[in-house]
Amino acid sequence: MPYIRETILTTVDAAGAVHIAPLGIIAEGEFWIIAPFRPSKTLDNLVATGMAIANLTDDPLIFAGCLTGRKDWPLLPVEGCPVPRLEAALAHDVLTVEDVAEDATRPRFRCRVSASATHAPFTGLNRARAAILEAAILVSRLHMLPAEKIEAEIAYLNIAIEKTAGDRERQAWYWLMERIIAHLATLEA
Ligand SMILES: Cc1cc2nc3c(=O)[nH]c(=O)nc-3n(C[C@H](O)[C@H](O)[C@H](O)COP(=O)(O)O)c2cc1C
């Protein structure tokens, strides 16, 4: 399997309206592949403009927020690029689509990095943040998973939350748990 970086992608539509979504971008030599499942606003915007910004952030609230309907995160303009970046990005890459491998389920947009910048220092790994990333991915796949699998994953990830979370991580975990509990309730009903 290739290396994948978990990013928050910012894109814009033809009218300039911004869309924010977490997506894993896939390494392919000097290129990065963006592979959105249909239907996807990110996909529509990539087709419309051929550009995205990969925001590299370790902010757990943004990953958890995007998966729970909280997409209004502060943005900043990027010189020479119509797509803004997240204020919270530690660094960003401007991605320009080179070509597209069409697919009925999951097309692959091969992108080159046309500019990059660093904004803030990375302050180190944290187990709770890693657990929130996993839980956010779990939330994006709830419709495909049985209740036992969801409960087992949450029980495991909760260990890192209990041991290493600060306030932002606890808030992010709470948002994700609200969504998961509501989903599990629909399975029991
Ligand atoms: C860490 C992370 C990585 C994700 N990677 C992908 C991805 O590669 N492709 C995809 O379609 N969705 C991915 N998702 C789910 C999308 O964020 C979510 O489905 C999103 O709403 C995409 O649809 P949109 O472009 O319409 O916003 C990921 C979610 C998380 C939390």
Coordinates of N, CA and C and ligand atoms in Angstrom, one line a residue:
M1 N 0.8 -1.2 0.0 CA 0.0 0.0 0.0 C 0.9 1.3 0.0
P2 N 0.5 2.3 -0.7 CA 1.3 3.5 -0.8 C 1.1 4.3 0.5
Y3 N 2.0 5.3 0.7 CA 1.9 6.2 1.9 C 0.7 7.2 1.7
I4 N 0.0 7.4 2.7 CA -1.1 8.4 2.7 C -1.0 9.4 3.8
R5 N -1.2 10.7 3.4 CA -1.2 11.8 4.4 C -2.6 12.2 4.6
E6 N -3.0 12.3 5.9 CA -4.4 12.7 6.2 C -4.4 14.3 6.2
T7 N -5.1 14.9 5.3 CA -5.1 16.3 5.2 C -6.6 16.9 5.3
I8 N -6.7 18.2 5.5 CA -7.9 18.9 5.3 C -7.8 19.6 3.9
L9 N -8.6 19.2 2.9 CA -8.5 19.8 1.6 C -9.5 21.0 1.6
T10 N -9.0 22.2 1.1 CA -9.8 23.3 0.7 C -9.9 23.3 -0.8
T11 N -11.1 23.5 -1.3 CA -11.4 23.7 -2.7 C -12.4 24.8 -2.9
V12 N -12.5 25.3 -4.1 CA -13.6 26.3 -4.4 C -14.3 25.8 -5.7
D13 N -15.6 26.3 -5.8 CA -16.4 26.0 -7.0 C -16.1 27.1 -8.0
A14 N -16.8 27.1 -9.1 CA -16.6 28.1 -10.2 C -16.9 29.5 -9.7
A15 N -17.8 29.6 -8.8 CA -18.2 30.9 -8.3 C -17.3 31.4 -7.1
G16 N -16.3 30.5 -6.7 CA -15.4 30.9 -5.6 C -15.9 30.5 -4.2
A17 N -17.0 29.8 -4.1 CA -17.5 29.3 -2.8 C -16.5 28.2 -2.3
V18 N -16.1 28.3 -1.0 CA -15.1 27.4 -0.5 C -15.8 26.2 0.1
H19 N -15.1 25.0 -0.1 CA -15.5 23.7 0.5 C -14.3 23.2 1.3
I20 N -14.6 22.6 2.5 CA -13.6 22.0 3.4 C -13.9 20.6 3.6
A21 N -13.0 19.7 3.5 CA -13.2 18.3 3.8 C -11.9 17.5 4.1
P22 N -12.0 16.6 5.1 CA -10.8 15.8 5.3 C -10.7 14.7 4.2
L23 N -9.5 14.6 3.6 CA -9.2 13.5 2.6 C -7.8 13.1 2.8
G24 N -7.6 11.8 2.7 CA -6.2 11.2 2.6 C -5.7 11.4 1.2
I25 N -4.5 12.0 1.1 CA -3.9 12.1 -0.2 C -2.8 11.1 -0.4
I26 N -2.7 10.4 -1.5 CA -1.9 9.2 -1.7 C -0.6 9.6 -2.5
A27 N 0.5 9.1 -1.9 CA 1.8 9.4 -2.5 C 2.0 8.6 -3.8
E28 N 2.4 9.3 -4.9 CA 2.8 8.6 -6.1 C 4.0 9.3 -6.7
G29 N 5.2 8.9 -6.3 CA 6.4 9.6 -6.7 C 6.4 11.1 -6.2
E30 N 6.6 12.0 -7.1 CA 6.5 13.4 -6.7 C 5.1 13.9 -6.7
F31 N 4.1 13.1 -7.1 CA 2.7 13.5 -7.2 C 1.9 13.1 -5.9
W32 N 0.8 13.7 -5.8 CA -0.2 13.3 -4.8 C -1.5 13.0 -5.5
I33 N -2.1 11.9 -5.1 CA -3.4 11.5 -5.7 C -4.5 11.9 -4.7
I34 N -5.5 12.6 -5.2 CA -6.8 12.9 -4.5 C -7.8 11.9 -5.0
A35 N -8.4 11.1 -4.2 CA -9.4 10.1 -4.6 C -10.7 10.1 -3.9
P36 N -11.6 11.1 -4.3 CA -12.9 11.2 -3.6 C -13.9 10.1 -4.1
F37 N -14.6 9.6 -3.2 CA -15.7 8.7 -3.6 C -16.9 9.6 -4.1
R38 N -17.5 9.1 -5.2 CA -18.7 9.8 -5.7 C -19.9 9.6 -4.7
P39 N -20.9 10.5 -4.5 CA -20.8 11.9 -4.9 C -19.9 12.7 -4.0
S40 N -19.3 13.8 -4.4 CA -18.4 14.5 -3.6 C -18.3 16.0 -4.1
K41 N -18.5 16.9 -3.2 CA -18.3 18.3 -3.5 C -16.9 18.6 -3.9
T42 N -15.9 18.0 -3.1 CA -14.5 18.1 -3.4 C -14.2 17.7 -4.9
L43 N -14.8 16.6 -5.3 CA -14.7 16.1 -6.6 C -15.2 17.1 -7.6
D44 N -16.4 17.6 -7.4 CA -17.0 18.6 -8.3 C -16.1 19.8 -8.5
N45 N -15.5 20.3 -7.3 CA -14.7 21.5 -7.3 C -13.4 21.2 -8.1
L46 N -12.8 20.0 -7.9 CA -11.6 19.7 -8.6 C -11.8 19.7 -10.1
V47 N -13.0 19.2 -10.5 CA -13.3 19.2 -12.0 C -13.5 20.6 -12.4
A48 N -14.1 21.5 -11.6 CA -14.4 22.9 -12.0 C -13.1 23.7 -12.1
T49 N -12.2 23.5 -11.2 CA -11.1 24.5 -11.0 C -9.7 23.8 -11.2
G50 N -9.6 22.5 -11.1 CA -8.3 21.8 -11.2 C -7.3 22.2 -10.1
M51 N -7.8 22.6 -8.9 CA -6.9 23.0 -7.9 C -7.5 22.6 -6.5
A52 N -6.5 22.4 -5.6 CA -6.9 22.2 -4.2 C -5.8 22.7 -3.3
I53 N -6.1 23.0 -2.0 CA -5.0 23.1 -1.1 C -5.1 22.0 -0.1
A54 N -3.9 21.3 0.1 CA -3.8 20.3 1.2 C -3.3 21.0 2.4
N55 N -4.2 21.2 3.4 CA -3.8 21.8 4.7 C -3.3 20.7 5.6
L56 N -2.1 20.9 6.1 CA -1.5 20.0 7.0 C -1.7 20.5 8.4
T57 N -2.6 19.8 9.1 CA -2.9 20.3 10.5 C -3.1 19.1 11.4
D58 N -2.7 19.4 12.7 CA -2.9 18.4 13.7 C -4.1 18.8 14.6
D59 N -4.9 19.7 14.2 CA -6.0 20.2 15.0 C -7.2 19.2 15.1
P60 N -7.4 18.5 16.2 CA -8.4 17.4 16.2 C -9.8 18.0 16.0
L61 N -10.0 19.3 16.4 CA -11.4 19.8 16.3 C -11.8 20.0 14.8
I62 N -10.8 20.2 14.0 CA -11.2 20.4 12.6 C -11.6 19.1 11.9
F63 N -10.8 18.0 12.2 CA -11.2 16.7 11.7 C -12.5 16.2 12.2
A64 N -12.7 16.3 13.6 CA -14.0 15.9 14.2 C -15.1 16.8 13.7
G65 N -14.8 18.1 13.6 CA -15.9 19.1 13.2 C -16.4 18.8 11.8
C66 N -15.5 18.6 10.9 CA -15.9 18.4 9.5 C -16.8 17.2 9.4
L67 N -16.6 16.1 10.2 CA -17.4 14.9 10.2 C -18.7 15.1 10.9
T68 N -18.9 16.2 11.6 CA -20.1 16.3 12.5 C -20.8 17.7 12.1
G69 N -20.6 18.1 10.9 CA -21.4 19.3 10.4 C -20.9 20.6 10.8
R70 N -19.6 20.7 11.3 CA -19.0 21.9 11.7 C -17.9 22.3 10.8
K71 N -18.2 23.0 9.7 CA -17.2 23.2 8.6 C -16.8 24.6 8.5
D72 N -17.2 25.5 9.5 CA -16.9 26.9 9.3 C -15.6 27.2 10.1
W73 N -14.5 26.9 9.5 CA -13.2 27.1 10.1 C -12.5 28.3 9.5
P74 N -11.8 29.1 10.3 CA -11.2 30.3 9.8 C -10.2 30.0 8.6
L75 N -10.3 30.9 7.6 CA -9.5 30.7 6.4 C -8.6 32.0 6.2
L76 N -7.5 31.8 5.4 CA -6.7 32.9 5.0 C -6.4 32.8 3.5
P77 N -6.2 34.0 2.8 CA -5.9 33.9 1.4 C -4.5 33.4 1.2
V78 N -4.3 32.8 0.0 CA -3.0 32.3 -0.4 C -2.6 33.1 -1.6
E79 N -1.4 33.7 -1.6 CA -1.0 34.6 -2.7 C -0.9 33.8 -4.0
G80 N -1.5 34.3 -5.0 CA -1.4 33.7 -6.3 C -2.2 32.5 -6.5
C81 N -3.2 32.2 -5.6 CA -4.0 31.0 -5.6 C -5.5 31.4 -5.3
P82 N -6.4 30.9 -6.1 CA -7.8 31.3 -5.8 C -8.4 30.5 -4.6
V83 N -7.7 29.5 -4.2 CA -8.2 28.7 -3.0 C -7.6 29.2 -1.7
P84 N -8.4 29.4 -0.7 CA -7.8 29.8 0.6 C -7.3 28.6 1.4
R85 N -6.5 28.9 2.4 CA -6.0 27.8 3.3 C -6.7 28.0 4.6
L86 N -6.5 26.9 5.5 CA -7.0 27.0 6.8 C -6.0 27.9 7.6
E87 N -6.6 28.7 8.5 CA -5.7 29.5 9.4 C -4.9 28.5 10.3
A88 N -5.5 27.4 10.6 CA -4.9 26.5 11.5 C -3.8 25.5 10.8
A89 N -3.6 25.7 9.5 CA -2.6 24.8 8.9 C -1.2 25.1 9.4
L90 N -0.5 24.1 9.8 CA 0.9 24.2 10.2 C 1.7 24.5 8.9
A91 N 1.2 23.9 7.8 CA 1.8 24.0 6.5 C 0.8 23.7 5.4
H92 N 1.0 24.1 4.2 CA 0.1 23.8 3.1 C 0.8 23.5 1.8
D93 N 0.2 22.7 1.0 CA 0.7 22.5 -0.4 C -0.4 22.9 -1.3
V94 N -0.1 23.7 -2.3 CA -1.0 24.0 -3.4 C -0.9 22.8 -4.4
L95 N -2.1 22.1 -4.6 CA -2.1 21.0 -5.5 C -2.8 21.4 -6.8
T96 N -2.1 21.1 -8.0 CA -2.7 21.4 -9.3 C -2.9 20.1 -10.0
V97 N -4.1 19.8 -10.5 CA -4.5 18.6 -11.1 C -3.7 18.5 -12.5
E98 N -3.0 17.4 -12.6 CA -2.2 17.1 -13.9 C -3.1 16.2 -14.8
D99 N -3.7 15.2 -14.3 CA -4.6 14.3 -15.1 C -5.6 13.6 -14.1
V100 N -6.6 13.0 -14.7 CA -7.6 12.3 -14.0 C -7.8 10.9 -14.5
A101 N -7.7 9.9 -13.6 CA -8.1 8.5 -14.0 C -9.6 8.3 -13.6
E102 N -10.4 8.4 -14.7 CA -11.9 8.3 -14.4 C -12.3 7.0 -13.8
D103 N -13.3 7.0 -13.0 CA -13.8 5.8 -12.4 C -15.2 6.1 -11.9
A104 N -16.1 5.1 -12.1 CA -17.5 5.3 -11.7 C -17.7 5.5 -10.2
T105 N -16.8 4.9 -9.4 CA -16.9 5.0 -8.0 C -16.0 6.0 -7.3
R106 N -14.7 5.9 -7.8 CA -13.7 6.7 -7.1 C -12.6 7.2 -8.1
P107 N -12.8 8.3 -8.8 CA -11.8 8.7 -9.7 C -10.6 9.2 -9.0
R108 N -9.4 9.2 -9.7 CA -8.2 9.6 -9.0 C -7.6 10.8 -9.7
F109 N -7.4 11.9 -9.0 CA -6.9 13.2 -9.5 C -5.4 13.2 -9.2
R110 N -4.5 13.1 -10.2 CA -3.1 13.1 -10.0 C -2.6 14.6 -10.0
C111 N -2.0 15.0 -8.9 CA -1.7 16.4 -8.7 C -0.2 16.6 -8.4
R112 N 0.3 17.8 -9.0 CA 1.6 18.2 -8.6 C 1.5 19.3 -7.6
V113 N 2.6 19.4 -6.8 CA 2.7 20.5 -5.8 C 3.2 21.7 -6.5
S114 N 2.4 22.7 -6.7 CA 2.8 23.9 -7.4 C 3.4 25.0 -6.5
A115 N 3.1 24.9 -5.2 CA 3.7 25.8 -4.2 C 3.5 25.2 -2.8
S116 N 4.3 25.6 -1.9 CA 4.2 25.1 -0.5 C 4.6 26.2 0.5
A117 N 4.1 26.2 1.7 CA 4.5 27.1 2.7 C 4.3 26.5 4.1
T118 N 5.2 27.0 5.0 CA 5.1 26.5 6.4 C 4.7 27.7 7.3
H119 N 3.8 27.5 8.2 CA 3.2 28.6 9.0 C 3.5 28.5 10.5
A120 N 3.6 27.3 11.0 CA 3.7 27.1 12.5 C 4.5 25.8 12.8
P121 N 5.1 25.7 13.9 CA 5.8 24.5 14.2 C 4.9 23.3 14.6
F122 N 5.4 22.1 14.2 CA 4.7 20.9 14.7 C 5.2 20.7 16.1
T123 N 4.2 20.4 17.0 CA 4.6 20.4 18.5 C 4.7 18.9 19.0
G124 N 4.6 17.9 18.1 CA 4.8 16.6 18.6 C 3.6 15.7 18.5
L125 N 3.8 14.4 18.5 CA 2.7 13.4 18.4 C 1.9 13.4 19.7
N126 N 0.7 13.0 19.6 CA -0.2 12.9 20.7 C -1.2 11.7 20.5
R127 N -1.3 10.8 21.4 CA -2.1 9.6 21.1 C -3.6 9.9 21.0
A128 N -4.0 10.9 21.8 CA -5.5 11.2 21.7 C -5.8 11.8 20.3
R129 N -4.9 12.6 19.8 CA -5.1 13.2 18.4 C -5.2 12.1 17.4
A130 N -4.3 11.1 17.5 CA -4.3 10.0 16.6 C -5.6 9.2 16.7
A131 N -6.0 9.0 18.0 CA -7.3 8.3 18.2 C -8.5 9.0 17.6
I132 N -8.4 10.4 17.6 CA -9.5 11.2 17.1 C -9.5 11.0 15.5
L133 N -8.3 11.0 14.9 CA -8.3 10.8 13.5 C -8.9 9.5 13.1
E134 N -8.6 8.4 13.9 CA -9.2 7.1 13.6 C -10.7 7.1 13.8
A135 N -11.1 7.8 14.9 CA -12.6 7.8 15.2 C -13.3 8.7 14.1
A136 N -12.6 9.7 13.5 CA -13.3 10.5 12.5 C -13.4 9.6 11.2
I137 N -12.4 8.8 10.9 CA -12.6 7.9 9.8 C -13.7 6.9 10.0
L138 N -13.8 6.4 11.3 CA -14.8 5.5 11.6 C -16.2 6.1 11.4
V139 N -16.3 7.4 11.8 CA -17.6 8.1 11.6 C -18.0 8.2 10.1
S140 N -16.9 8.4 9.3 CA -17.2 8.5 7.8 C -17.6 7.1 7.2
R141 N -17.4 6.0 8.0 CA -17.7 4.7 7.5 C -18.9 4.0 8.3
L142 N -19.6 4.7 9.1 CA -20.6 4.1 10.0 C -21.6 3.3 9.2
H143 N -22.0 3.8 8.1 CA -23.1 3.1 7.3 C -22.6 1.7 6.8
M144 N -21.3 1.4 6.9 CA -20.8 0.2 6.3 C -20.5 -0.8 7.4
L145 N -20.6 -0.4 8.7 CA -20.0 -1.2 9.8 C -21.1 -1.8 10.7
P146 N -20.9 -3.0 11.2 CA -21.8 -3.6 12.2 C -21.6 -2.9 13.6
A147 N -22.6 -2.9 14.5 CA -22.5 -2.2 15.8 C -21.4 -2.8 16.6
E148 N -21.1 -4.1 16.6 CA -20.1 -4.7 17.4 C -18.7 -4.1 17.0
K149 N -18.4 -4.0 15.7 CA -17.2 -3.5 15.3 C -17.0 -2.0 15.7
I150 N -18.0 -1.2 15.6 CA -18.0 0.2 16.0 C -17.7 0.3 17.5
E151 N -18.4 -0.5 18.3 CA -18.2 -0.5 19.8 C -16.8 -0.9 20.2
A152 N -16.3 -1.9 19.5 CA -15.0 -2.5 19.8 C -13.9 -1.4 19.5
E153 N -14.0 -0.7 18.4 CA -13.0 0.3 18.0 C -13.0 1.4 19.0
I154 N -14.3 1.9 19.3 CA -14.4 3.0 20.3 C -13.8 2.7 21.6
A155 N -14.0 1.4 22.1 CA -13.5 1.0 23.4 C -12.0 1.1 23.4
Y156 N -11.4 0.7 22.3 CA -9.9 0.7 22.2 C -9.4 2.2 22.1
L157 N -10.0 3.0 21.2 CA -9.5 4.3 21.0 C -9.7 5.2 22.3
N158 N -10.7 4.8 23.1 CA -11.0 5.6 24.3 C -9.9 5.5 25.3
I159 N -9.0 4.5 25.2 CA -7.9 4.3 26.2 C -7.0 5.5 26.0
A160 N -6.6 5.8 24.7 CA -5.7 7.0 24.4 C -6.3 8.3 24.8
I161 N -7.7 8.4 24.7 CA -8.3 9.6 25.1 C -8.2 9.8 26.6
E162 N -8.6 8.8 27.3 CA -8.5 8.8 28.8 C -7.1 9.2 29.3
K163 N -6.1 8.6 28.6 CA -4.7 8.8 29.1 C -4.1 10.1 28.7
T164 N -4.4 10.6 27.5 CA -3.5 11.7 26.9 C -4.3 12.9 26.4
A165 N -5.6 13.0 26.5 CA -6.4 14.1 25.9 C -6.2 15.4 26.7
G166 N -6.1 16.5 26.0 CA -6.4 17.8 26.6 C -7.8 18.3 26.2
D167 N -8.1 19.6 26.5 CA -9.4 20.1 26.3 C -9.9 20.0 24.9
R168 N -9.0 20.3 23.9 CA -9.5 20.3 22.5 C -9.8 18.9 22.1
E169 N -9.0 17.9 22.5 CA -9.2 16.5 22.2 C -10.5 16.0 22.8
R170 N -10.7 16.4 24.1 CA -12.0 15.9 24.7 C -13.2 16.5 24.0
Q171 N -13.1 17.7 23.5 CA -14.2 18.3 22.8 C -14.5 17.6 21.5
A172 N -13.4 17.3 20.8 CA -13.4 16.6 19.5 C -14.0 15.2 19.7
W173 N -13.6 14.6 20.7 CA -14.1 13.2 21.0 C -15.6 13.2 21.3
Y174 N -16.0 14.2 22.1 CA -17.4 14.4 22.4 C -18.3 14.5 21.1
W175 N -17.8 15.4 20.2 CA -18.6 15.6 19.0 C -18.7 14.3 18.2
L176 N -17.6 13.5 18.1 CA -17.7 12.2 17.4 C -18.5 11.2 18.1
M177 N -18.4 11.2 19.5 CA -19.2 10.2 20.2 C -20.7 10.5 20.1
E178 N -21.1 11.8 20.1 CA -22.5 12.2 19.9 C -23.0 11.6 18.6
R179 N -22.2 11.7 17.6 CA -22.6 11.2 16.3 C -22.7 9.6 16.3
I180 N -21.8 9.0 16.9 CA -21.7 7.5 17.0 C -22.9 7.0 17.8
I181 N -23.2 7.6 18.9 CA -24.3 7.2 19.8 C -25.6 7.3 19.1
A182 N -25.8 8.4 18.4 CA -27.0 8.6 17.6 C -27.2 7.5 16.5
H183 N -26.0 7.2 15.9 CA -26.1 6.1 14.8 C -26.4 4.8 15.4
L184 N -25.8 4.4 16.6 CA -26.0 3.1 17.2 C -27.5 3.0 17.6
A185 N -28.1 4.2 18.1 CA -29.5 4.1 18.5 C -30.4 3.8 17.3
T186 N -30.0 4.2 16.1 CA -30.9 3.9 15.0 C -30.8 2.4 14.6
L187 N -29.6 1.8 14.9 CA -29.5 0.4 14.7 C -30.3 -0.5 15.6
E188 N -30.4 0.0 16.9 CA -31.2 -0.7 17.9 C -32.7 -0.5 17.7
A189 N -33.1 0.6 17.1 CA -34.5 0.9 17.1 C -35.3 -0.1 16.2
Ligands
LIG1 C1 -9.0 11.3 7.9 C2 -10.0 11.2 6.8 C3 -9.7 10.8 5.5 C4 -10.6 10.7 4.5 N1 -10.3 10.3 3.2 C5 -11.2 10.3 2.2 C6 -10.8 10.0 0.9 O1 -9.7 9.7 0.6 N2 -11.8 9.9 0.0 C7 -13.2 10.2 0.3 O2 -14.0 10.2 -0.6 N3 -13.5 10.5 1.6 C8 -12.6 10.5 2.5 N4 -13.0 10.8 3.8 C9 -14.4 11.1 4.1 C10 -14.7 12.5 3.6 O3 -14.1 13.5 4.5 C11 -16.2 12.8 3.7 O4 -16.9 11.8 3.1 C12 -16.4 14.1 2.9 O5 -17.7 14.6 3.2 C13 -16.2 14.0 1.4 O6 -17.3 14.5 0.7 P1 -17.4 16.0 0.1 O7 -16.2 16.1 -0.8 O8 -18.7 16.1 -0.5 O9 -17.2 16.9 1.3 C14 -12.0 10.9 4.8 C15 -12.4 11.3 6.1 C16 -11.4 11.4 7.1 C17 -11.8 11.7 8.5

